[in-house]
Amino acid sequence: MSNVAWGYAAHAAEAGNLDVNNLLAMLEQAALPQLASFKPQELSNMLWAFSKLQCRDDQIFHAVLREAATRVRDFETQQLSNLVWALAHFQKGHSPASSAYSPELLDCIAEEAVPRVDCFTPQSLSSLLWAFATLQHRHSNLCSAIASRAPARMSDFKPQNLGNLAWAFALLEEAPGSYLLKTLAASADTVEKADRFKPQELCNLMYLFAKV
């Protein structure tokens, strides 16, 4: 079931006029009684897909989220990143009354992520912090861990990853530290390097530099 949801969300543009609401209703009916048997990967895929498809059904999203929240410690790094990304996107399309925002859950996810910062891919790490910033949830230990350990792998980060990290640190008003700042500055300190960045990504870098 999670593969069906993920597959459709990942290739929605190719699926034509398939009725999304009908698909989600069928998935809800089939999935709800079985959520306890879902693996972390399946829960993560479901939440990612529901957010990607702009699901407006609070019941299924919250049910999957509640199940995921009880097993955060079993999630791999990519699954943690997808979970917070899904929360951030779901939050943007819903009123505070139907919000999935949970400070306790985000703190739990951050605490799981901190000792595993080196295990995240550049994309999943930047997406994780982007989602925390989008949710306006500050976690200083997570930011400190990223600021101190990400620069060693900065050559693996794409411009989009760098831009997202810069934007997140700026929005959260967390000090990125001199090591990360120097590394970010060096990523665009020549015309040749800067040409790799899209305008918005460069703006995100400048936004961070202006904030500090």
Short mmCIF file of C-alpha atoms in Angstrom, two decimals:
data_model
loop_
_atom_site.label_atom_id
_atom_site.label_comp_id
_atom_site.label_asym_id
_atom_site.label_seq_id
_atom_site.Cartn_x
_atom_site.Cartn_y
_atom_site.Cartn_z
CA MET A 1 0.00 0.00 0.00
CA SER A 2 2.77 2.42 0.89
CA ASN A 3 4.45 1.61 -2.42
CA VAL A 4 1.24 2.45 -4.29
CA ALA A 5 1.01 5.82 -2.53
CA TRP A 6 4.71 6.56 -2.98
CA GLY A 7 4.71 5.50 -6.62
CA TYR A 8 1.74 7.64 -7.53
CA ALA A 9 3.10 10.66 -5.64
CA ALA A 10 6.52 10.29 -7.27
CA HIS A 11 5.02 10.04 -10.77
CA ALA A 12 1.80 12.03 -10.37
CA ALA A 13 2.42 14.08 -13.51
CA GLU A 14 2.52 10.90 -15.59
CA ALA A 15 -0.65 9.45 -14.06
CA GLY A 16 -2.99 11.75 -15.91
CA ASN A 17 -6.45 12.30 -14.50
CA LEU A 18 -6.46 9.61 -11.84
CA ASP A 19 -8.81 10.66 -9.03
CA VAL A 20 -6.42 11.40 -6.15
CA ASN A 21 -9.18 11.67 -3.56
CA ASN A 22 -10.58 8.30 -4.55
CA LEU A 23 -7.13 6.73 -4.42
CA LEU A 24 -6.44 8.17 -0.98
CA ALA A 25 -9.84 7.03 0.28
CA MET A 26 -9.11 3.48 -0.84
CA LEU A 27 -5.67 3.57 0.77
CA GLU A 28 -7.17 4.88 4.01
CA GLN A 29 -9.73 2.10 4.15
CA ALA A 30 -7.10 -0.55 3.53
CA ALA A 31 -4.28 0.91 5.65
CA LEU A 32 -5.92 2.09 8.87
CA PRO A 33 -6.58 -1.39 10.33
CA GLN A 34 -3.02 -2.49 9.53
CA LEU A 35 -0.84 0.46 10.54
CA ALA A 36 0.70 -1.40 13.50
CA SER A 37 2.20 -3.90 11.07
CA PHE A 38 3.76 -1.22 8.82
CA LYS A 39 7.55 -0.97 8.81
CA PRO A 40 9.20 2.45 9.39
CA GLN A 41 9.99 2.71 5.67
CA GLU A 42 6.33 2.14 4.82
CA LEU A 43 5.11 4.71 7.35
CA SER A 44 7.63 7.23 6.04
CA ASN A 45 6.60 6.58 2.44
CA MET A 46 2.93 6.99 3.27
CA LEU A 47 3.44 10.33 5.01
CA TRP A 48 5.71 11.60 2.23
CA ALA A 49 3.18 10.58 -0.42
CA PHE A 50 0.20 12.12 1.40
CA SER A 51 2.07 15.42 1.69
CA LYS A 52 3.28 15.32 -1.90
CA LEU A 53 -0.29 14.69 -3.09
CA GLN A 54 -1.57 17.51 -0.85
CA CYS A 55 -3.80 15.14 1.09
CA ARG A 56 -6.58 17.00 2.88
CA ASP A 57 -7.74 13.99 4.89
CA ASP A 58 -6.57 14.74 8.42
CA GLN A 59 -7.67 11.35 9.77
CA ILE A 60 -5.34 9.16 7.70
CA PHE A 61 -2.37 11.52 7.97
CA HIS A 62 -2.67 11.82 11.74
CA ALA A 63 -3.22 8.08 12.15
CA VAL A 64 -0.03 7.27 10.22
CA LEU A 65 1.82 10.00 12.08
CA ARG A 66 0.75 8.69 15.48
CA GLU A 67 2.01 5.24 14.56
CA ALA A 68 5.29 6.66 13.28
CA ALA A 69 5.76 8.73 16.45
CA THR A 70 5.83 5.58 18.59
CA ARG A 71 8.71 4.16 16.55
CA VAL A 72 10.95 7.10 15.69
CA ARG A 73 13.97 5.28 17.12
CA ASP A 74 13.57 2.60 14.47
CA PHE A 75 13.68 5.07 11.58
CA GLU A 76 16.74 5.34 9.37
CA THR A 77 18.12 8.77 8.52
CA GLN A 78 16.33 9.10 5.17
CA GLN A 79 13.08 8.09 6.83
CA LEU A 80 13.55 10.70 9.57
CA SER A 81 14.15 13.35 6.93
CA ASN A 82 11.08 12.29 4.95
CA LEU A 83 8.97 12.31 8.11
CA VAL A 84 9.82 15.91 9.01
CA TRP A 85 9.54 17.01 5.37
CA ALA A 86 6.04 15.53 5.26
CA LEU A 87 5.10 17.35 8.47
CA ALA A 88 6.34 20.66 7.07
CA HIS A 89 4.39 20.31 3.83
CA PHE A 90 1.25 19.10 5.57
CA GLN A 91 1.44 22.05 7.96
CA LYS A 92 1.61 24.58 5.14
CA GLY A 93 -1.72 23.47 3.71
CA HIS A 94 -3.72 23.20 6.93
CA SER A 95 -5.17 25.44 9.56
CA PRO A 96 -3.71 25.47 13.08
CA ALA A 97 -6.73 23.49 14.28
CA SER A 98 -5.83 20.54 12.05
CA SER A 99 -2.08 20.97 12.41
CA ALA A 100 0.16 17.92 12.74
CA TYR A 101 2.82 20.05 14.47
CA SER A 102 4.12 18.42 17.64
CA PRO A 103 7.09 19.97 19.46
CA GLU A 104 7.61 16.74 21.40
CA LEU A 105 7.80 14.67 18.22
CA LEU A 106 10.18 17.10 16.54
CA ASP A 107 12.43 17.11 19.59
CA CYS A 108 12.44 13.32 19.56
CA ILE A 109 13.35 13.27 15.85
CA ALA A 110 16.14 15.81 16.43
CA GLU A 111 17.56 13.79 19.31
CA GLU A 112 17.64 10.74 17.06
CA ALA A 113 19.27 12.72 14.27
CA VAL A 114 22.05 14.41 16.28
CA PRO A 115 24.28 11.35 16.82
CA ARG A 116 23.65 10.24 13.24
CA VAL A 117 24.34 13.52 11.40
CA ASP A 118 27.25 11.91 9.54
CA CYS A 119 24.92 9.19 8.23
CA PHE A 120 22.55 11.57 6.43
CA THR A 121 23.05 12.23 2.74
CA PRO A 122 23.57 15.91 1.87
CA GLN A 123 20.05 16.09 0.48
CA SER A 124 18.37 14.39 3.44
CA LEU A 125 20.33 16.52 5.93
CA SER A 126 19.48 19.80 4.22
CA SER A 127 15.84 18.70 3.85
CA LEU A 128 15.70 17.83 7.54
CA LEU A 129 16.88 21.26 8.66
CA TRP A 130 14.77 22.98 5.99
CA ALA A 131 11.69 21.25 7.44
CA PHE A 132 12.57 22.27 11.00
CA ALA A 133 12.92 25.86 9.81
CA THR A 134 9.65 25.71 7.87
CA LEU A 135 7.94 24.50 11.04
CA GLN A 136 9.82 27.23 12.97
CA HIS A 137 11.01 24.67 15.46
CA ARG A 138 14.43 25.41 16.93
CA HIS A 139 16.66 22.64 18.22
CA SER A 140 20.09 24.01 19.09
CA ASN A 141 21.78 20.64 19.50
CA LEU A 142 20.74 19.59 16.01
CA CYS A 143 21.93 22.87 14.49
CA SER A 144 25.24 22.65 16.37
CA ALA A 145 25.82 19.09 15.20
CA ILE A 146 25.17 20.06 11.58
CA ALA A 147 27.31 23.20 11.84
CA SER A 148 30.29 21.31 13.26
CA ARG A 149 30.16 18.13 11.18
CA ALA A 150 28.63 18.98 7.81
CA PRO A 151 31.51 21.17 6.52
CA ALA A 152 33.81 18.15 6.30
CA ARG A 153 31.51 16.77 3.59
CA MET A 154 30.63 20.06 1.93
CA SER A 155 32.14 19.04 -1.39
CA ASP A 156 29.33 16.48 -1.67
CA PHE A 157 26.62 19.12 -1.22
CA LYS A 158 24.87 20.44 -4.29
CA PRO A 159 24.00 24.16 -4.54
CA GLN A 160 20.39 23.42 -3.61
CA ASN A 161 21.53 21.61 -0.45
CA LEU A 162 23.79 24.52 0.49
CA GLY A 163 21.05 27.06 -0.16
CA ASN A 164 18.57 25.13 1.97
CA LEU A 165 21.03 24.84 4.84
CA ALA A 166 21.82 28.56 4.72
CA TRP A 167 18.14 29.52 4.60
CA ALA A 168 17.30 27.21 7.51
CA PHE A 169 20.07 28.53 9.77
CA ALA A 170 19.05 32.11 8.97
CA LEU A 171 15.35 31.54 9.59
CA LEU A 172 15.95 29.65 12.83
CA GLU A 173 18.36 32.39 13.95
CA GLU A 174 20.86 29.72 14.96
CA ALA A 175 24.57 30.52 14.78
CA PRO A 176 26.11 28.39 12.04
CA GLY A 177 29.61 28.78 13.42
CA SER A 178 32.69 30.13 11.66
CA TYR A 179 33.61 26.72 10.17
CA LEU A 180 30.32 26.33 8.32
CA LEU A 181 30.19 30.01 7.34
CA LYS A 182 33.66 29.86 5.79
CA THR A 183 32.76 26.68 3.94
CA LEU A 184 29.53 28.15 2.60
CA ALA A 185 31.33 31.33 1.54
CA ALA A 186 34.01 29.29 -0.24
CA SER A 187 31.33 27.42 -2.19
CA ALA A 188 30.50 30.59 -4.14
CA ASP A 189 33.58 32.79 -3.82
CA THR A 190 34.41 32.88 -7.54
CA VAL A 191 32.30 33.62 -10.60
CA GLU A 192 32.79 30.06 -11.80
CA LYS A 193 31.53 28.61 -8.51
CA ALA A 194 28.66 31.09 -8.20
CA ASP A 195 27.45 30.17 -11.69
CA ARG A 196 26.50 26.73 -10.36
CA PHE A 197 23.87 28.31 -8.11
CA LYS A 198 20.37 29.32 -9.08
CA PRO A 199 19.40 32.89 -8.10
CA GLN A 200 17.29 31.71 -5.15
CA GLU A 201 20.11 29.56 -3.82
CA LEU A 202 22.52 32.50 -3.92
CA CYS A 203 19.90 34.66 -2.22
CA ASN A 204 19.65 32.06 0.55
CA LEU A 205 23.41 32.23 1.10
CA MET A 206 23.35 36.01 1.20
CA TYR A 207 20.39 35.93 3.57
CA LEU A 208 22.44 33.92 6.06
CA PHE A 209 25.49 36.17 5.72
CA ALA A 210 23.30 39.24 6.28
CA LYS A 211 21.74 37.70 9.39
CA VAL A 212 25.09 36.96 11.03
#
